[in-house]
Coordinates of C-alpha atoms (C1' of nucleotides) in Angstrom, one line a residue:
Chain A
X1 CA 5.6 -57.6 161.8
X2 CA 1.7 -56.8 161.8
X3 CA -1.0 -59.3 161.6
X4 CA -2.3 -60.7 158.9
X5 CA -6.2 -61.3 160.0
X6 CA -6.4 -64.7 159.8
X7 CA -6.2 -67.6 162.1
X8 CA -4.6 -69.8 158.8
X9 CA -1.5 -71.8 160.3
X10 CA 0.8 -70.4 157.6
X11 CA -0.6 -66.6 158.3
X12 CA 0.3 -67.2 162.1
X13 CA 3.8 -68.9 161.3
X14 CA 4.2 -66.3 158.8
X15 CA 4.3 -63.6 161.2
X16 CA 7.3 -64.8 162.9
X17 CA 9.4 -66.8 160.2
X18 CA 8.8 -63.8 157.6
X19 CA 10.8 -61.2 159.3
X20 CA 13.7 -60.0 157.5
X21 CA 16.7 -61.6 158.6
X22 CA 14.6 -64.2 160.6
X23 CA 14.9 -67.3 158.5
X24 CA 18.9 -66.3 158.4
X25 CA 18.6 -66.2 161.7
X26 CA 17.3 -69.6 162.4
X27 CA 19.4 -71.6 160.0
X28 CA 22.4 -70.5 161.9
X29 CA 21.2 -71.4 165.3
X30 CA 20.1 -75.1 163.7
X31 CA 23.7 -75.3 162.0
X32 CA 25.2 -75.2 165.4
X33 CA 25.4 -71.4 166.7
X34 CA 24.6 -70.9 169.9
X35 CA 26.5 -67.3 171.0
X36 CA 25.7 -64.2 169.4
X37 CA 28.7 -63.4 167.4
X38 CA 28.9 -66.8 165.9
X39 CA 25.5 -65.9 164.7
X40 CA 26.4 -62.7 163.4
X41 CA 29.7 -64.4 161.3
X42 CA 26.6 -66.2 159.7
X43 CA 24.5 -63.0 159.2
X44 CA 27.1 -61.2 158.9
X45 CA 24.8 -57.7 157.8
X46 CA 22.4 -58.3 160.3
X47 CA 23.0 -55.2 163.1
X48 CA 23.8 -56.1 166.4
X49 CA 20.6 -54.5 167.7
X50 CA 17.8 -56.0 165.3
X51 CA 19.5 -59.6 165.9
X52 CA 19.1 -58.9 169.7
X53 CA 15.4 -58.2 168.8
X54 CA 14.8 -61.1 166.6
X55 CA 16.6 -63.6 169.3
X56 CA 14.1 -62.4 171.4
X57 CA 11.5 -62.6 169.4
X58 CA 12.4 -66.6 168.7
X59 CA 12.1 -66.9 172.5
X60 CA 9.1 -65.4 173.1
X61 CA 7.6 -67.5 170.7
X62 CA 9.0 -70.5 172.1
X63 CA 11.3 -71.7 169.4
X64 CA 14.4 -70.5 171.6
X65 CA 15.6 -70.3 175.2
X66 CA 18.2 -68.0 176.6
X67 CA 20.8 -69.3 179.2
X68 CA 24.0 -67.1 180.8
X69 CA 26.9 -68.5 179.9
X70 CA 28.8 -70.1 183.1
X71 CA 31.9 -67.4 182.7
X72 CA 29.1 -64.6 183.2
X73 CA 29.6 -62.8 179.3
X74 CA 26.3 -63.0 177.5
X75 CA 23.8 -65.5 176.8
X76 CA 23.7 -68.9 175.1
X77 CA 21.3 -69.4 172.9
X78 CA 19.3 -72.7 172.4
X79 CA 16.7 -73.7 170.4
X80 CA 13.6 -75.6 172.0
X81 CA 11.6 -78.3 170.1
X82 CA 9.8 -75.7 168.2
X83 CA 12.5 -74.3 166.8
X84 CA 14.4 -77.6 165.6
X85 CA 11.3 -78.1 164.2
X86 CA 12.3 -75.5 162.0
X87 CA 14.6 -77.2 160.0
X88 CA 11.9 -78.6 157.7
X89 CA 10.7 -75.4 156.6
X90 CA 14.5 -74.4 155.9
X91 CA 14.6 -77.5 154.0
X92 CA 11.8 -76.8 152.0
X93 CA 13.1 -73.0 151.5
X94 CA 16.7 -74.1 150.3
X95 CA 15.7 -76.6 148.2
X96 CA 13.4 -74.2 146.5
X97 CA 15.7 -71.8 146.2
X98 CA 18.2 -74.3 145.1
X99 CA 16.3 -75.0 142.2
X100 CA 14.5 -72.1 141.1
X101 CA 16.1 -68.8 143.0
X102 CA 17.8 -66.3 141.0
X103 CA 21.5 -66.6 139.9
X104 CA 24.4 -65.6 142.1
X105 CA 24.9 -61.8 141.7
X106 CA 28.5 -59.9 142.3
X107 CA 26.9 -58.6 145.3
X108 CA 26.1 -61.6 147.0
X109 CA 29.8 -62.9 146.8
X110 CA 30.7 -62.5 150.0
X111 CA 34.0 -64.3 150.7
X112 CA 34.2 -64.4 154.3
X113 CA 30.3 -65.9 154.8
X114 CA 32.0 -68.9 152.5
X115 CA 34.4 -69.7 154.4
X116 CA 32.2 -69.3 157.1
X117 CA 29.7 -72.0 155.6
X118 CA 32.3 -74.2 154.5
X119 CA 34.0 -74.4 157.6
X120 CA 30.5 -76.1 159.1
X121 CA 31.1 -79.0 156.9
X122 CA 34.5 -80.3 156.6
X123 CA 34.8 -83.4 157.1
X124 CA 37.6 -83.7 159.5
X125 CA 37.6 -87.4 159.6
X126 CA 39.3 -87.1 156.4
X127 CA 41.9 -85.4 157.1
X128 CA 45.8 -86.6 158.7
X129 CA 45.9 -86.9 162.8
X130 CA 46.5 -84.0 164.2
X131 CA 46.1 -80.3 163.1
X132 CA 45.7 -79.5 159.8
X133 CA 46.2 -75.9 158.1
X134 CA 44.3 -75.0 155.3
X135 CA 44.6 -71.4 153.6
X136 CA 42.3 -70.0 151.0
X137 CA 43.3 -67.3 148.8
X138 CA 40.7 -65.8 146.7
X139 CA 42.1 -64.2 144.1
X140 CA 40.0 -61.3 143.1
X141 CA 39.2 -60.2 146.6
X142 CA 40.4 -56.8 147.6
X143 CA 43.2 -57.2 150.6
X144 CA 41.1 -57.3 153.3
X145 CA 39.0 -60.4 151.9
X146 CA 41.7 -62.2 150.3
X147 CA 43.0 -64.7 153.1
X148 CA 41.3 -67.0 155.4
X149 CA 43.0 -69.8 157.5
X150 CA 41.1 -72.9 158.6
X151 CA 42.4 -74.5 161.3
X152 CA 41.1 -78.3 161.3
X153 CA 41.1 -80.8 164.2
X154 CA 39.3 -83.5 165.2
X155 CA 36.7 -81.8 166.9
X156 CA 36.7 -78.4 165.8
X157 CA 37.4 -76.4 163.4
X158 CA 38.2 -72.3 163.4
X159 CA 38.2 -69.5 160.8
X160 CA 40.7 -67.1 161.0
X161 CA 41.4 -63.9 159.4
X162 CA 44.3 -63.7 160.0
X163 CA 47.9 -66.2 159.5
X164 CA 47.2 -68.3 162.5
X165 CA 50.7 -68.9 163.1
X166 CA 51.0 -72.9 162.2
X167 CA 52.5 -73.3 158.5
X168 CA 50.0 -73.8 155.9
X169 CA 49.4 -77.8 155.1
X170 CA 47.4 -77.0 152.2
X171 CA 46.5 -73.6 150.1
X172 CA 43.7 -73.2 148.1
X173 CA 43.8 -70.2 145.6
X174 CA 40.4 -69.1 143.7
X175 CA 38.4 -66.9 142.4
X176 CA 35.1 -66.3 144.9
X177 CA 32.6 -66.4 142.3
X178 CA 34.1 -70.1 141.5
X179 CA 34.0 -71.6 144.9
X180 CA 30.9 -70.6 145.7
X181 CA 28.9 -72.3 143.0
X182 CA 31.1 -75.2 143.3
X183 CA 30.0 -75.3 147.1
X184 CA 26.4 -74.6 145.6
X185 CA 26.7 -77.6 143.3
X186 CA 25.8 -75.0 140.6
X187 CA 29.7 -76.3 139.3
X188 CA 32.0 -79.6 139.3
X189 CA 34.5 -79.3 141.4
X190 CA 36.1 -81.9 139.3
X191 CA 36.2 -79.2 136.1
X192 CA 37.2 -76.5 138.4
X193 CA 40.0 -78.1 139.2
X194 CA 41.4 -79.9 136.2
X195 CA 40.5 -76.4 134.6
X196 CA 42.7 -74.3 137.5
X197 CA 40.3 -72.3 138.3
X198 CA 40.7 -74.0 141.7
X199 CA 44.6 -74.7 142.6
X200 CA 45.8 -76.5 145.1
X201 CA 48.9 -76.0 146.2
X202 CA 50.3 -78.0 149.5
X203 CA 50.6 -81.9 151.0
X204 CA 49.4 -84.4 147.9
X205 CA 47.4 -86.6 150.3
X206 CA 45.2 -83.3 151.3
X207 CA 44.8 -82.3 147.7
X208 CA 43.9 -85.6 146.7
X209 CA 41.2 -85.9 149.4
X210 CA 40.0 -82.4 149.1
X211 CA 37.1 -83.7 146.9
X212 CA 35.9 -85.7 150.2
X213 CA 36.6 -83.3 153.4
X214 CA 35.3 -80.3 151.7
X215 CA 31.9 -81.1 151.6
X216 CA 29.3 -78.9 150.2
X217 CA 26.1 -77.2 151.0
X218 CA 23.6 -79.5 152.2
X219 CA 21.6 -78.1 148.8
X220 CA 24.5 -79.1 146.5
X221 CA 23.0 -82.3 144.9
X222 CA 20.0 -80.3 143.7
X223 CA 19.9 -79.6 140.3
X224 CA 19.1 -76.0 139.6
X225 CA 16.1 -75.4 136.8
Chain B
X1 CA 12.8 -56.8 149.9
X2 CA 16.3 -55.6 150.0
X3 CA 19.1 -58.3 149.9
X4 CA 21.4 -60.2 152.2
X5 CA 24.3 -60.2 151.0
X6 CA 24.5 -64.3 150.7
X7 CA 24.1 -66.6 148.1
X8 CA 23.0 -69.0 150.5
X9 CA 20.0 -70.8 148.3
X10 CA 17.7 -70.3 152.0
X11 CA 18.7 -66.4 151.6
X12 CA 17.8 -65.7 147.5
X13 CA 14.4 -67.7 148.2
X14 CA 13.8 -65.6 151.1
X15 CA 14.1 -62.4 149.1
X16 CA 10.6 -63.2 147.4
X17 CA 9.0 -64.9 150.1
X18 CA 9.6 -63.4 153.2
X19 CA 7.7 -60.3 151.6
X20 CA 4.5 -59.6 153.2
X21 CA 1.8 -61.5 152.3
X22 CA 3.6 -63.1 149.8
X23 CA 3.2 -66.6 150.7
X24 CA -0.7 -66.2 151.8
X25 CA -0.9 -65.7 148.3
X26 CA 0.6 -68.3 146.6
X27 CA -1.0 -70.1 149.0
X28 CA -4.3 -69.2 147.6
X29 CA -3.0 -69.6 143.8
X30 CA -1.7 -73.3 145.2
X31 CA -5.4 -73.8 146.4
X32 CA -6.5 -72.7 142.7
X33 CA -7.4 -69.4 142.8
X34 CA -6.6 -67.9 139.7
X35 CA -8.7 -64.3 139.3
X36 CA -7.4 -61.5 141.0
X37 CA -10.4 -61.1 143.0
X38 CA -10.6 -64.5 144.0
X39 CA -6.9 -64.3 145.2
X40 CA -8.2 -61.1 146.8
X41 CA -11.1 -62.9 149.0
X42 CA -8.2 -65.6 150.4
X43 CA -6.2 -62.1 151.4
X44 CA -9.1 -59.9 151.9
X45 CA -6.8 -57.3 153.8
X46 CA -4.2 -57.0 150.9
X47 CA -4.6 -53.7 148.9
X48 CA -5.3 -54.2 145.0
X49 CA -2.5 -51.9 144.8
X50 CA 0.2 -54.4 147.0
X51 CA -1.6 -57.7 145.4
X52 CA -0.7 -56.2 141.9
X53 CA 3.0 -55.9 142.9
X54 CA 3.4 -58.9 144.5
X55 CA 1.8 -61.3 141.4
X56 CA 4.0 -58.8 139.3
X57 CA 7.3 -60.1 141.6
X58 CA 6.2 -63.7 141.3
X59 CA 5.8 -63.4 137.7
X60 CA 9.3 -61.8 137.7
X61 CA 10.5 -65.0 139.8
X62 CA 9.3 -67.1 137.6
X63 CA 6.6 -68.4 139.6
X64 CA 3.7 -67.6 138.2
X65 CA 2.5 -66.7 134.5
X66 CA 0.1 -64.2 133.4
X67 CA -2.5 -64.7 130.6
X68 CA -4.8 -62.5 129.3
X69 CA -8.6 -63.5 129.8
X70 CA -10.6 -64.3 126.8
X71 CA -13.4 -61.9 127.8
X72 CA -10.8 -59.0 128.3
X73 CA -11.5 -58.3 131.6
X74 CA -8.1 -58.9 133.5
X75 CA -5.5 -61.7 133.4
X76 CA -5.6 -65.3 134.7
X77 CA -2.7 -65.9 136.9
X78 CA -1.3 -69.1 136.8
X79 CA 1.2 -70.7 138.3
X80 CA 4.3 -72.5 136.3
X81 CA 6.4 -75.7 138.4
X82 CA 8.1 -73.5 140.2
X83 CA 5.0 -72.0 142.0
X84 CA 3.9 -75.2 142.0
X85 CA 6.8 -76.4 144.0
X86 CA 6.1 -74.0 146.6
X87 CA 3.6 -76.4 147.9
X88 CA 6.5 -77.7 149.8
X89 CA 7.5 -74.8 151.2
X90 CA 3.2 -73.9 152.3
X91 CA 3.1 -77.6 153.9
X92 CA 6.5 -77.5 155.9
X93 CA 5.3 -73.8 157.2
X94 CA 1.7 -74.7 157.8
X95 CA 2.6 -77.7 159.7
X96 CA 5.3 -75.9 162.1
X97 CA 2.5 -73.4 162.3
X98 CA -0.6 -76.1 163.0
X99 CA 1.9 -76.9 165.9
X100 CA 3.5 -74.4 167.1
X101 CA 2.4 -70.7 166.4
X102 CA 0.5 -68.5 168.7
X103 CA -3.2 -69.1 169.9
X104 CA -5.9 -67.9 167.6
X105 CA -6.8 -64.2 168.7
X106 CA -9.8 -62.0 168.8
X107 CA -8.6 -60.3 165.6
X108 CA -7.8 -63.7 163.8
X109 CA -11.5 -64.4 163.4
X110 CA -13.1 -63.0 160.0
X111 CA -16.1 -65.1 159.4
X112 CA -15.4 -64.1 155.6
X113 CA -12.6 -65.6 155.5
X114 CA -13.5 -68.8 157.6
X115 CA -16.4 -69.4 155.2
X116 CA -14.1 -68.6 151.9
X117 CA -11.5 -71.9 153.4
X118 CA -14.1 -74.0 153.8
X119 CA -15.7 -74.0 150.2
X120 CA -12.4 -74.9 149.0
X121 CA -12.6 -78.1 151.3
X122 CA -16.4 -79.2 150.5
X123 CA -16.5 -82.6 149.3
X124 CA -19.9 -82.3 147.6
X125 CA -19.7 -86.2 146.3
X126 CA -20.7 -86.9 149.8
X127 CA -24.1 -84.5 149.8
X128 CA -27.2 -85.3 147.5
X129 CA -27.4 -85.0 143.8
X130 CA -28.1 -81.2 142.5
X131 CA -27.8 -78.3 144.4
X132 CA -27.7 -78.2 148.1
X133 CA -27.6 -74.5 150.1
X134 CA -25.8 -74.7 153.1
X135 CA -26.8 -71.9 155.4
X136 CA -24.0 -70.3 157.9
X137 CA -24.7 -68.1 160.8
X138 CA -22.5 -67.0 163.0
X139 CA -24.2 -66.1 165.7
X140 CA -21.6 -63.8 167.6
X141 CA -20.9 -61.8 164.7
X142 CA -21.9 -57.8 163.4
X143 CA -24.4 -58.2 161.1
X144 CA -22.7 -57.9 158.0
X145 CA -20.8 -60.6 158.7
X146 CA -23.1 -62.8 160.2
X147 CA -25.1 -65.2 157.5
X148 CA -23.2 -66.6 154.4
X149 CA -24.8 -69.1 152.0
X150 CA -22.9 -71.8 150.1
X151 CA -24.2 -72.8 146.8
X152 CA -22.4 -76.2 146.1
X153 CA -22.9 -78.4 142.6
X154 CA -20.9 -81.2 142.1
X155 CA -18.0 -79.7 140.5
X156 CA -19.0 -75.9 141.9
X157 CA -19.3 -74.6 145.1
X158 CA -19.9 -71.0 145.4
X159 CA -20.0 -68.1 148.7
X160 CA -22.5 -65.4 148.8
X161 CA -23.0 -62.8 151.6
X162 CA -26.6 -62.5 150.4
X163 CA -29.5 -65.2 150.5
X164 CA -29.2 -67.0 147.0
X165 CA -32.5 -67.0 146.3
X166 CA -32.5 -70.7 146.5
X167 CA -33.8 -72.4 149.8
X168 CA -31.4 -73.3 152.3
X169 CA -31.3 -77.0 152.9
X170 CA -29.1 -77.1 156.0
X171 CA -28.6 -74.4 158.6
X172 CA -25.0 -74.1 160.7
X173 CA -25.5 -71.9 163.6
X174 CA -22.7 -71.7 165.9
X175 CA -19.9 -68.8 166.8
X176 CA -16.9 -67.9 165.2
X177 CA -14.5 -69.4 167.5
X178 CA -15.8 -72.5 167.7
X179 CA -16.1 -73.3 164.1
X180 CA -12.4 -71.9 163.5
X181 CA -11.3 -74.4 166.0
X182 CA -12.7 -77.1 164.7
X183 CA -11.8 -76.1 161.3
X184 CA -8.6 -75.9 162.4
X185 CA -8.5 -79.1 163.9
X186 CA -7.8 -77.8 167.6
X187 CA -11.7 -78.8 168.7
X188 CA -13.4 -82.0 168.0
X189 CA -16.4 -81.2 165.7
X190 CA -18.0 -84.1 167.7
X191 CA -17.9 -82.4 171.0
X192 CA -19.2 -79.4 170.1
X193 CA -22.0 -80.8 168.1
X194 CA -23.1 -82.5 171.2
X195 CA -22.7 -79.4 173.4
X196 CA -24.6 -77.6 170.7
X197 CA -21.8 -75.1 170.5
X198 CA -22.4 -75.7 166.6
X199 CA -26.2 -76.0 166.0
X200 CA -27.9 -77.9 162.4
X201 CA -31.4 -77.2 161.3
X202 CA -32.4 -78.8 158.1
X203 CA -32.6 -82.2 156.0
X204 CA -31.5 -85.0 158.1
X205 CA -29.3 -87.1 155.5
X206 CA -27.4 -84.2 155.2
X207 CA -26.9 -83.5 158.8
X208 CA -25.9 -87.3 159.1
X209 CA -23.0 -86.8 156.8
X210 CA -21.7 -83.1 157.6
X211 CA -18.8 -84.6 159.5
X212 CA -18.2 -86.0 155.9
X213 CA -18.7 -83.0 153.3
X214 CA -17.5 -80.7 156.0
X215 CA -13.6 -81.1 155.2
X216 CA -11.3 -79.7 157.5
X217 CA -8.3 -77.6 156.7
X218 CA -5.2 -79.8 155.6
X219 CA -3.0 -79.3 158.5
X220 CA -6.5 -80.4 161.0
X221 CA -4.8 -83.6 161.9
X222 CA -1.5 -82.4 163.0
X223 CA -2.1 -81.7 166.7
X224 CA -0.9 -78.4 168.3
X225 CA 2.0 -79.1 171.1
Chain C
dC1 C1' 32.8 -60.2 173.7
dG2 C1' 27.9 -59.1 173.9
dG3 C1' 25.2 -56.3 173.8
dT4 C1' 22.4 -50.8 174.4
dA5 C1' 21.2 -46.3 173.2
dT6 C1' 20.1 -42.9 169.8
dC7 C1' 19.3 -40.8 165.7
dC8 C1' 17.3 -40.5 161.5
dC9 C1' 16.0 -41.7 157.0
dC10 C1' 13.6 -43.9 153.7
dC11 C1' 10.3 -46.7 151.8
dG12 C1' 6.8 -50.2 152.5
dC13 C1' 2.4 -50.1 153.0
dG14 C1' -2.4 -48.6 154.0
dA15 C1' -6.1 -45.6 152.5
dT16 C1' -8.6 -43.4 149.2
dA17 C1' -10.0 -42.0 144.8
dC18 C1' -10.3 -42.7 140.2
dT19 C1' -10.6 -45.4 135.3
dG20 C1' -11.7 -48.5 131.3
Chain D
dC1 C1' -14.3 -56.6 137.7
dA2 C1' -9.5 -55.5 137.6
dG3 C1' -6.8 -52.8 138.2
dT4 C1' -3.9 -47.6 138.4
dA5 C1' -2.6 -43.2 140.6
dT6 C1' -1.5 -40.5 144.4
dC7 C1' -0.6 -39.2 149.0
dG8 C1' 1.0 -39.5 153.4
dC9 C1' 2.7 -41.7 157.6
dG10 C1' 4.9 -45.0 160.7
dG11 C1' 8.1 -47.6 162.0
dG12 C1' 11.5 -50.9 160.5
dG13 C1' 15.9 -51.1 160.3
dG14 C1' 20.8 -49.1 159.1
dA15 C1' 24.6 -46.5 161.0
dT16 C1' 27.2 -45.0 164.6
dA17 C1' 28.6 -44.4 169.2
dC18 C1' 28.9 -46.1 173.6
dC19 C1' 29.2 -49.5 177.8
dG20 C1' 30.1 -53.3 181.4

DNA sequence: CGGTATCCCCCGCGATACTG
DNA sequence: CAGTATCGCGGGGGATACCG
């Protein structure tokens, strides 16, 4: 991006932070990405080639460092001080947006970035020992989008797109538009379920928890104008 | 701005602000501009044609409210709580930039601008009663840009490119750099008042208490890593 | 998996001129 | 002063194919 002919700290900043995708970009790396294609599942319409540019951008202007990962494919990437720094501005931006952005539009549903999100927050601590399986179905996704596995432990958990072969502890059936502004805290979960627009189908000590390991976006408790 | 395909509350905010220039500009609304031309001298390299558009998107957003002048020449633009609220997002950017964006460069430094931030700042309870003229030369600059005269009154203070007509009380001579720096909070105005990199000529009291009418820009005291 | 390389289109934006 | 109208271009970025 050009200049904007002023030595202002928010022109400077701006010329880095404003760059389409860049902000995206950022708030991935500070939720925990460091390799490229995890950052892409978060950006997912970012192209491979401006997301190379933009990583490189972040490192040249210090908010990032590049380091080869030890089995010798690609980099890791790691944000310096600067760029955890960063994470008040995204503050400030979500909870802005939170409260005064524009409504959730058909074309913004997209099913697979949800799960995506989502799957940075569960709370695995409240979930049984062990591995636990949880399915979503959303029901008025085409084929392609309609399933996605969660595969919960301890430590980790993984998205799949496809049946991960373990049984299914828990299955959560939906429509997208519902989940997502239940993750927003635009909706109660509490309604959505009592209402079946959200059904859970699976172990009763999952679906009686669910309200606690599914947590929401960091954004959810703000109230939207 | 195109979309991104998220309804991530950080993505829909980013839609308006991430436009060019569009947060220099509702950083000059937040600073009370509220004439187009005014906005215009905070962003003096915006078109009329691109400043239009973007207070017409901010309107659209909700930000910002339009009113018709009572003279009839033009609108007022002012800002409703959600532009308001964007304060938040200017003082979270600004900071991470005080700290951590780029040097100031060559092409940063329009006296016009400098002098235009620093009216904004003049606390003129600390100068004499009635008017005071503040004189500004900068002494490495074309000639155009070179003198500037503030006209400040106790709730007024106005910028002129041409002599006033009233005599100047206090003279600032010093280069572009140098008072950007300071302004900006990356020099101490002490030093270079004792180095004579900034230079005063005129009424003594008032010399005495520049350090004290002279109010720096917001983010001054947040110290550059 | 983690990128490059290319091609090409479109539209964002700057510049200039004009108006009430 | 506060805009509108028009033109023209540059390059940002999307799409696709390819590579180690």
């Amino acid at each position: 991006m050009s200049t904007f002919g002023q030595f202002c700290p928010i022109a400077l900043a701006s010329e880095i932070l404003t760059q389409k995708w860049m902000l995206l970009i950022v708030r991935e790396l500070n939720a925990g990405s460091k390799r490229f294609n995890d950052i892409r599942r978060g950006v997912p319409r970012i192209s491979a080639t401006l997301l190379k540019q933009r990583l490189d951008q972040l490192e040249l202007a210090g908010a990032l460092i590049k380091k080869p990962m030890n089995n010798g494919s690609g980099d890791e990437y790691l944000l310096t001080e600067a760029g955890r720094e960063l994470k008040t501005v995204l503050g400030a931006i979500g909870e802005w947006g939170q409260r005064w952005a524009r409504d959730i539009s058909p074309e913004d549903l997209d099913p697979g970035w949800l799960v995506w999100a989502m799957h940075r927050r569960i709370d695995t601590s409240q979930m049984p020992e062990g591995r636990t399986v949880l399915e979503i179905e959303f029901t008025d996704a085409p084929k392609s989008q309609r399933f996605f596995w969660l595969v919960c432990q301890k430590d980790n958990v993984d998205v799949c797109i496809k049946p991960p072969g373990y049984d299914t502890d828990l299955s959560v059936k939906t429509d997208v538009l519902t989940l997502a502004e239940v993750w927003r805290g635009i909706r109660e979960l509490k309604t959505e379920l009592s209402s079946d627009r959200i059904r859970l189908v699976g172990e009763n000590d999952l679906k009686k928890l669910f309200p606690d390991w599914l947590q929401l976006s960091i954004f959810a408790k703000i109230k939207k104008k």
